[in-house]
Coordinates of C-alpha atoms in Angstrom, one line a residue:
M229 CA 0.0 0.0 0.0
K230 CA 2.9 2.4 0.8
T231 CA 6.2 3.3 -0.8
T232 CA 9.1 5.4 0.4
K233 CA 9.5 7.6 -2.6
I234 CA 8.8 11.3 -2.0
Q235 CA 6.6 13.2 -4.4
N236 CA 5.0 16.7 -4.4
L237 CA 3.5 17.5 -1.1
A238 CA 0.9 20.0 -0.1
L239 CA -1.5 20.7 2.8
S240 CA -5.2 19.6 2.7
F241 CA -7.6 20.2 5.5
I242 CA -10.0 22.9 4.5
L243 CA -13.1 20.9 4.9
L244 CA -16.7 21.6 6.0
A245 CA -19.2 19.6 7.9
F246 CA -20.8 18.0 4.8
T247 CA -24.3 16.6 4.6
A248 CA -25.8 14.6 1.9
C249 CA -28.2 17.4 1.1
S250 CA -26.4 20.6 0.4
D251 CA -22.9 21.9 -0.3
D252 CA -21.0 24.2 -2.7
D253 CA -20.4 22.3 -5.9
S254 CA -21.5 22.7 -9.5
N255 CA -23.7 20.3 -11.4
T256 CA -22.6 19.5 -14.9
D257 CA -25.0 17.2 -16.7
T258 CA -23.8 14.0 -18.5
E259 CA -26.3 12.0 -20.5
T260 CA -27.0 8.5 -19.2
S261 CA -29.4 5.7 -20.3
T262 CA -32.4 4.7 -18.2
D263 CA -32.7 1.0 -19.1
D264 CA -31.2 -0.8 -16.0
E265 CA -33.3 -3.9 -15.3
V266 CA -31.8 -4.5 -11.8
T267 CA -31.9 -1.9 -9.1
V268 CA -30.5 -3.0 -5.7
S269 CA -31.9 -1.2 -2.6
V270 CA -29.7 0.0 0.2
Q271 CA -29.3 -2.6 3.0
S272 CA -29.3 -0.5 6.2
D273 CA -28.0 -3.5 8.3
N274 CA -24.7 -3.2 6.3
F275 CA -23.8 -0.3 8.5
L276 CA -21.9 -1.0 11.7
S277 CA -23.9 -0.1 14.7
G278 CA -20.8 1.2 16.5
G279 CA -20.5 4.1 14.0
L280 CA -24.1 5.2 14.5
S281 CA -25.2 7.9 17.0
E282 CA -28.8 6.6 16.8
A283 CA -30.7 3.8 15.1
I284 CA -31.2 4.2 11.3
S285 CA -34.7 5.3 10.5
I286 CA -36.7 6.1 7.4
E287 CA -38.0 9.6 6.4
S288 CA -39.7 10.9 3.3
R289 CA -37.5 13.4 1.6
T290 CA -37.5 15.5 -1.5
L291 CA -35.0 14.3 -4.1
S292 CA -32.9 16.3 -6.5
D293 CA -35.5 15.8 -9.3
G294 CA -38.3 17.3 -7.1
T295 CA -40.0 14.0 -6.4
T296 CA -40.3 12.5 -2.9
A297 CA -39.0 9.1 -1.7
D298 CA -38.3 7.1 1.4
C299 CA -34.7 7.8 2.6
Y300 CA -32.6 6.3 5.3
K301 CA -31.7 8.9 8.0
I302 CA -28.2 7.9 9.1
V303 CA -26.7 9.8 12.0
V304 CA -23.0 8.9 12.4
T305 CA -20.3 9.6 14.9
S306 CA -17.5 9.8 12.3
T307 CA -15.5 7.5 14.5
P308 CA -14.6 4.1 13.0
T309 CA -14.9 1.1 15.1
D310 CA -13.3 -1.3 12.7
H311 CA -9.8 0.2 12.6
E312 CA -7.6 2.6 14.6
M313 CA -7.3 6.3 13.7
G314 CA -3.8 7.7 13.2
P315 CA -0.9 8.0 13.5
W316 CA -0.4 11.0 11.2
C317 CA 2.9 12.8 12.0
P318 CA 6.0 11.0 13.1
D319 CA 7.8 12.4 16.2
N320 CA 11.4 12.3 14.9
I321 CA 13.2 12.0 11.6
S322 CA 14.6 8.7 12.8
D323 CA 11.0 7.2 13.0
D324 CA 10.0 4.5 10.6
A325 CA 6.7 4.2 8.7
S326 CA 4.8 2.8 11.6
A327 CA 5.1 6.2 13.4
G328 CA 3.4 8.2 10.7
G329 CA 0.7 8.2 8.1
I330 CA 0.6 8.5 4.3
W331 CA 0.5 11.1 1.6
L332 CA -1.3 10.8 -1.8
E333 CA 0.3 12.3 -4.9
D334 CA 0.3 11.6 -8.6
G335 CA -1.5 8.3 -8.3
E336 CA 0.8 6.9 -5.6
V337 CA 0.8 6.4 -1.9
F338 CA 3.8 7.4 0.1
D339 CA 4.9 6.8 3.7
V340 CA 5.1 9.9 5.9
D341 CA 8.1 8.6 7.9
G342 CA 11.0 10.5 9.4
A343 CA 13.0 10.4 6.2
F344 CA 10.0 11.8 4.3
V345 CA 9.9 14.8 6.5
Q346 CA 13.7 15.2 6.6
N347 CA 13.9 15.3 2.8
L348 CA 11.2 17.9 2.1
A349 CA 13.7 20.7 1.4
T350 CA 15.7 18.5 -1.1
F351 CA 12.5 17.4 -2.9
Y352 CA 11.2 20.9 -3.3
N353 CA 14.6 22.4 -3.9
D354 CA 13.5 25.0 -1.3
D355 CA 15.4 25.4 2.0
T356 CA 12.3 26.9 3.6
W357 CA 11.1 23.4 4.2
M358 CA 12.5 22.6 7.7
M359 CA 9.9 20.8 9.8
Y360 CA 12.3 19.4 12.4
D361 CA 15.0 20.4 14.8
S362 CA 18.4 19.9 13.1
E363 CA 20.1 19.0 16.4
T364 CA 17.5 16.6 17.9
G365 CA 15.6 15.5 14.9
V366 CA 12.3 16.3 16.7
I367 CA 9.6 17.0 14.2
T368 CA 7.5 20.2 14.7
K369 CA 3.9 19.3 14.9
T370 CA 0.6 20.6 16.4
S371 CA 0.0 19.4 20.0
T372 CA -3.2 21.2 21.1
I373 CA -6.7 21.8 19.7
E374 CA -5.8 25.5 19.4
E375 CA -2.8 24.7 17.3
C376 CA -4.8 22.4 15.2
E377 CA -7.3 25.1 14.5
E378 CA -4.7 27.8 13.7
A379 CA -2.5 25.6 11.6
A380 CA -5.6 24.4 9.6
N381 CA -6.5 27.9 8.6
P382 CA -6.0 28.5 4.9
N383 CA -4.5 31.9 5.8
V384 CA -2.1 30.2 8.3
G385 CA 0.3 32.7 9.9
A386 CA 4.0 32.5 9.7
E387 CA 4.2 31.1 13.2
Y388 CA 2.6 27.9 12.0
E389 CA 4.7 27.5 8.8
N390 CA 6.7 24.2 8.8
Y391 CA 4.3 22.4 11.1
C392 CA 3.0 18.8 10.6
V393 CA -0.7 19.1 11.4
E394 CA -2.1 16.3 13.6
C395 CA -5.6 16.9 14.8
L396 CA -6.5 14.2 17.3
P397 CA -9.8 12.2 17.7
S398 CA -10.3 13.7 21.2
Y399 CA -10.8 17.1 19.6
V400 CA -14.0 15.9 17.8
A401 CA -15.2 13.2 20.2
D402 CA -18.7 14.7 20.4
I403 CA -19.3 15.5 16.7
T404 CA -22.1 13.8 14.7
H405 CA -23.3 14.2 11.1
T406 CA -26.7 13.4 9.6
Y407 CA -27.0 12.0 6.1
Y408 CA -30.0 10.9 4.0
I409 CA -29.7 8.2 1.4
P410 CA -32.6 7.0 -0.8
V411 CA -33.7 3.5 0.2
T412 CA -34.0 2.6 -3.4
P413 CA -31.7 4.3 -5.9
K414 CA -33.4 6.3 -8.7
K415 CA -31.5 6.7 -11.8
A416 CA -31.3 10.4 -13.0
T417 CA -31.9 11.4 -16.5
T418 CA -28.5 13.1 -16.5
A419 CA -25.6 12.3 -14.2
Y420 CA -24.5 14.9 -11.6
V421 CA -20.8 15.7 -11.9
F422 CA -18.9 16.9 -8.9
A423 CA -17.1 20.2 -9.2
T424 CA -13.3 20.4 -9.1
G425 CA -11.7 22.8 -6.7
L426 CA -13.4 25.1 -4.2
G427 CA -16.0 27.8 -4.9
G428 CA -18.0 28.0 -8.1
T429 CA -21.7 27.9 -8.6
V430 CA -23.8 27.1 -5.6
S431 CA -25.5 23.8 -6.0
T432 CA -27.4 21.2 -3.9
V433 CA -25.1 18.4 -5.2
P434 CA -23.3 17.1 -2.1
S435 CA -19.5 17.6 -2.0
S436 CA -19.0 14.4 -0.1
R437 CA -19.4 11.2 -2.1
G438 CA -20.9 8.7 0.3
I439 CA -20.5 6.7 3.5
A440 CA -18.4 3.7 4.5
F441 CA -20.1 0.9 6.4
N442 CA -18.4 2.2 9.6
G443 CA -20.1 5.6 9.2
V444 CA -17.1 7.6 8.1
V445 CA -17.8 9.8 5.1
F446 CA -16.0 9.4 1.7
D447 CA -15.0 13.0 1.2
A448 CA -14.3 15.1 -1.8
P449 CA -10.6 15.2 -3.0
A450 CA -8.4 17.0 -0.6
P451 CA -7.6 20.4 -2.1
T452 CA -3.9 19.9 -1.7
D453 CA -2.7 23.0 -3.6
N454 CA -4.4 25.6 -1.4
I455 CA -1.9 26.0 1.4
L456 CA 1.3 24.7 -0.2
A457 CA 2.9 28.1 0.4
A458 CA 2.5 27.6 4.1
Y459 CA 5.1 24.8 4.2
T460 CA 2.8 22.6 6.3
L461 CA 1.7 19.0 5.9
A462 CA -1.5 17.3 7.1
P463 CA -1.0 13.6 6.4
F464 CA -3.7 10.9 6.2
D465 CA -3.5 7.8 8.3
D466 CA -3.1 4.4 6.8
A467 CA -6.9 4.2 6.2
G468 CA -6.8 7.3 4.1
G469 CA -8.4 9.5 6.8
H470 CA -7.6 12.6 8.9
I471 CA -9.4 15.0 11.1
N472 CA -10.5 18.6 11.1
L473 CA -12.5 20.4 13.7
A474 CA -15.6 20.9 11.5
A475 CA -15.8 17.6 9.6
G476 CA -14.3 15.3 12.2
Y477 CA -12.6 12.2 10.9
H478 CA -13.2 11.6 7.2
Y479 CA -11.6 9.6 4.3
H480 CA -9.9 11.0 1.2
A481 CA -8.9 7.5 -0.2
A482 CA -9.9 3.9 0.1
T483 CA -6.9 1.9 1.2
G484 CA -8.7 -1.3 2.2
L485 CA -8.7 -0.9 6.0
S486 CA -12.4 -0.2 6.5
T487 CA -15.1 -2.9 6.5
T488 CA -15.8 -4.6 3.2
I489 CA -18.4 -7.0 1.9
E490 CA -16.7 -9.7 -0.3
Q491 CA -18.5 -10.8 -3.5
S492 CA -18.8 -14.5 -4.2
D493 CA -18.2 -14.1 -7.9
G494 CA -14.8 -12.5 -7.6
H495 CA -16.1 -9.0 -8.2
A496 CA -14.5 -6.2 -6.2
A497 CA -15.6 -6.0 -2.5
M498 CA -18.3 -3.4 -1.5
I499 CA -17.1 -0.7 0.8
G500 CA -20.2 1.6 1.3
Y501 CA -22.9 3.6 -0.4
A502 CA -22.9 6.8 -2.5
F503 CA -25.4 9.5 -1.5
D504 CA -27.7 8.4 -4.4
G505 CA -28.0 4.9 -2.8
Y506 CA -25.9 3.1 -5.4
G507 CA -23.2 0.8 -4.0
I508 CA -19.5 1.7 -3.9
Y509 CA -16.9 -1.0 -4.5
E510 CA -13.2 -1.3 -4.4
N511 CA -11.0 -0.3 -7.3
T512 CA -10.0 -3.8 -8.4
D513 CA -11.6 -7.2 -8.5
A514 CA -10.4 -10.2 -6.4
S515 CA -7.6 -10.9 -8.9
G516 CA -6.3 -7.3 -8.8
N517 CA -7.8 -6.2 -12.1
E518 CA -9.2 -2.7 -12.6
Y519 CA -12.5 -2.3 -14.5
T520 CA -12.1 -0.8 -17.9
D521 CA -15.8 -0.1 -18.7
L522 CA -16.6 2.6 -16.2
D523 CA -18.6 5.6 -17.1
E524 CA -17.8 9.3 -16.3
S525 CA -19.1 8.8 -12.8
R526 CA -16.8 5.8 -12.3
G527 CA -19.7 3.4 -12.4
H528 CA -21.1 0.5 -14.5
Y529 CA -23.9 -2.0 -14.4
D530 CA -24.2 -5.8 -13.9
E531 CA -27.2 -8.0 -13.3
T532 CA -26.0 -8.9 -9.7
R533 CA -25.3 -5.5 -8.3
G534 CA -27.2 -3.3 -10.7
Y535 CA -25.6 0.0 -11.3
H536 CA -22.7 0.7 -8.9
Y537 CA -19.4 2.6 -8.6
H538 CA -15.7 1.6 -8.3
V539 CA -13.4 3.9 -6.4
D540 CA -10.4 5.5 -7.9
E541 CA -6.9 4.4 -7.0
A542 CA -6.0 5.6 -3.5
G543 CA -3.1 7.7 -4.7
N544 CA -5.4 9.8 -6.9
N545 CA -7.0 11.4 -3.8
N546 CA -10.4 10.6 -5.1
F547 CA -13.4 8.2 -4.8
I548 CA -16.0 8.7 -7.6
D549 CA -16.5 11.5 -10.1
G550 CA -20.3 12.0 -10.0
L551 CA -23.7 10.8 -8.9
R552 CA -25.6 8.8 -11.4
G553 CA -28.8 8.8 -9.3
E554 CA -31.0 11.3 -7.6
Y555 CA -30.0 12.3 -4.1
A556 CA -31.9 13.6 -1.0
L557 CA -32.2 17.3 -0.4

């Protein structure tokens, strides 16, 4: 899953408390067909009870096409019970990969170990990168909730340059998020395409992509270019997740550590649901083969699973590229 090669680095942690109903993203239409014969409903008991703040219930909600439908109301703690969170930042440049997390760049996954931090200046050809004490090797990183908040500011001050940002689970222990997912997916006439970057036209299309079975959200790609000039780093843990004070713990990549549902026919394992109710599956099948017939949303159809998605490779800092179905408002 991880290598030790160092690639371009940047900071990503400007995230909002997303819901499945509303966020700032644009909706670009892509034509799709409407001839699927098999539609598989969401199975609410696939979600792990440990990640829920309350029992899943059903509510009637307005969908993105203006119709109403039964939707699951899913209130999550954003705390995985199927794997540990962290670590993110190593303590010293002598630390091995077990002491730190990962970074995603150019389609690859890299260890954030001590050597990774030590060689930042060499990689960038910029001596401003100096995130450790040259005498002791101790890495400079956030250690309080206040430092987490200040260092995660897109306009981070000079006093927080060259920090490794590590926001801890204890900072967001009481956070919950509520999401609504249609019980039965409804194929849209046109696919909803997620916007790239921040800002743009205000839209109801959710920025987050879906939910893992452990209740952790599959978030939009981390905007890694926004705070590069701050010379800071906010690694992901080995599960592809990290924390900010608004969103809590969330994923930016699927690395295979969260709960999966294996498929008896060798198809890729299922990892969760998109916000339109269609299933999300791993990138490759049981033999390690990628799927070559995916549409612009990273989905395709078969008679066992109906329409469903396959996530992007972890190193691409991405899950899926759009919603093929209607979503709850």
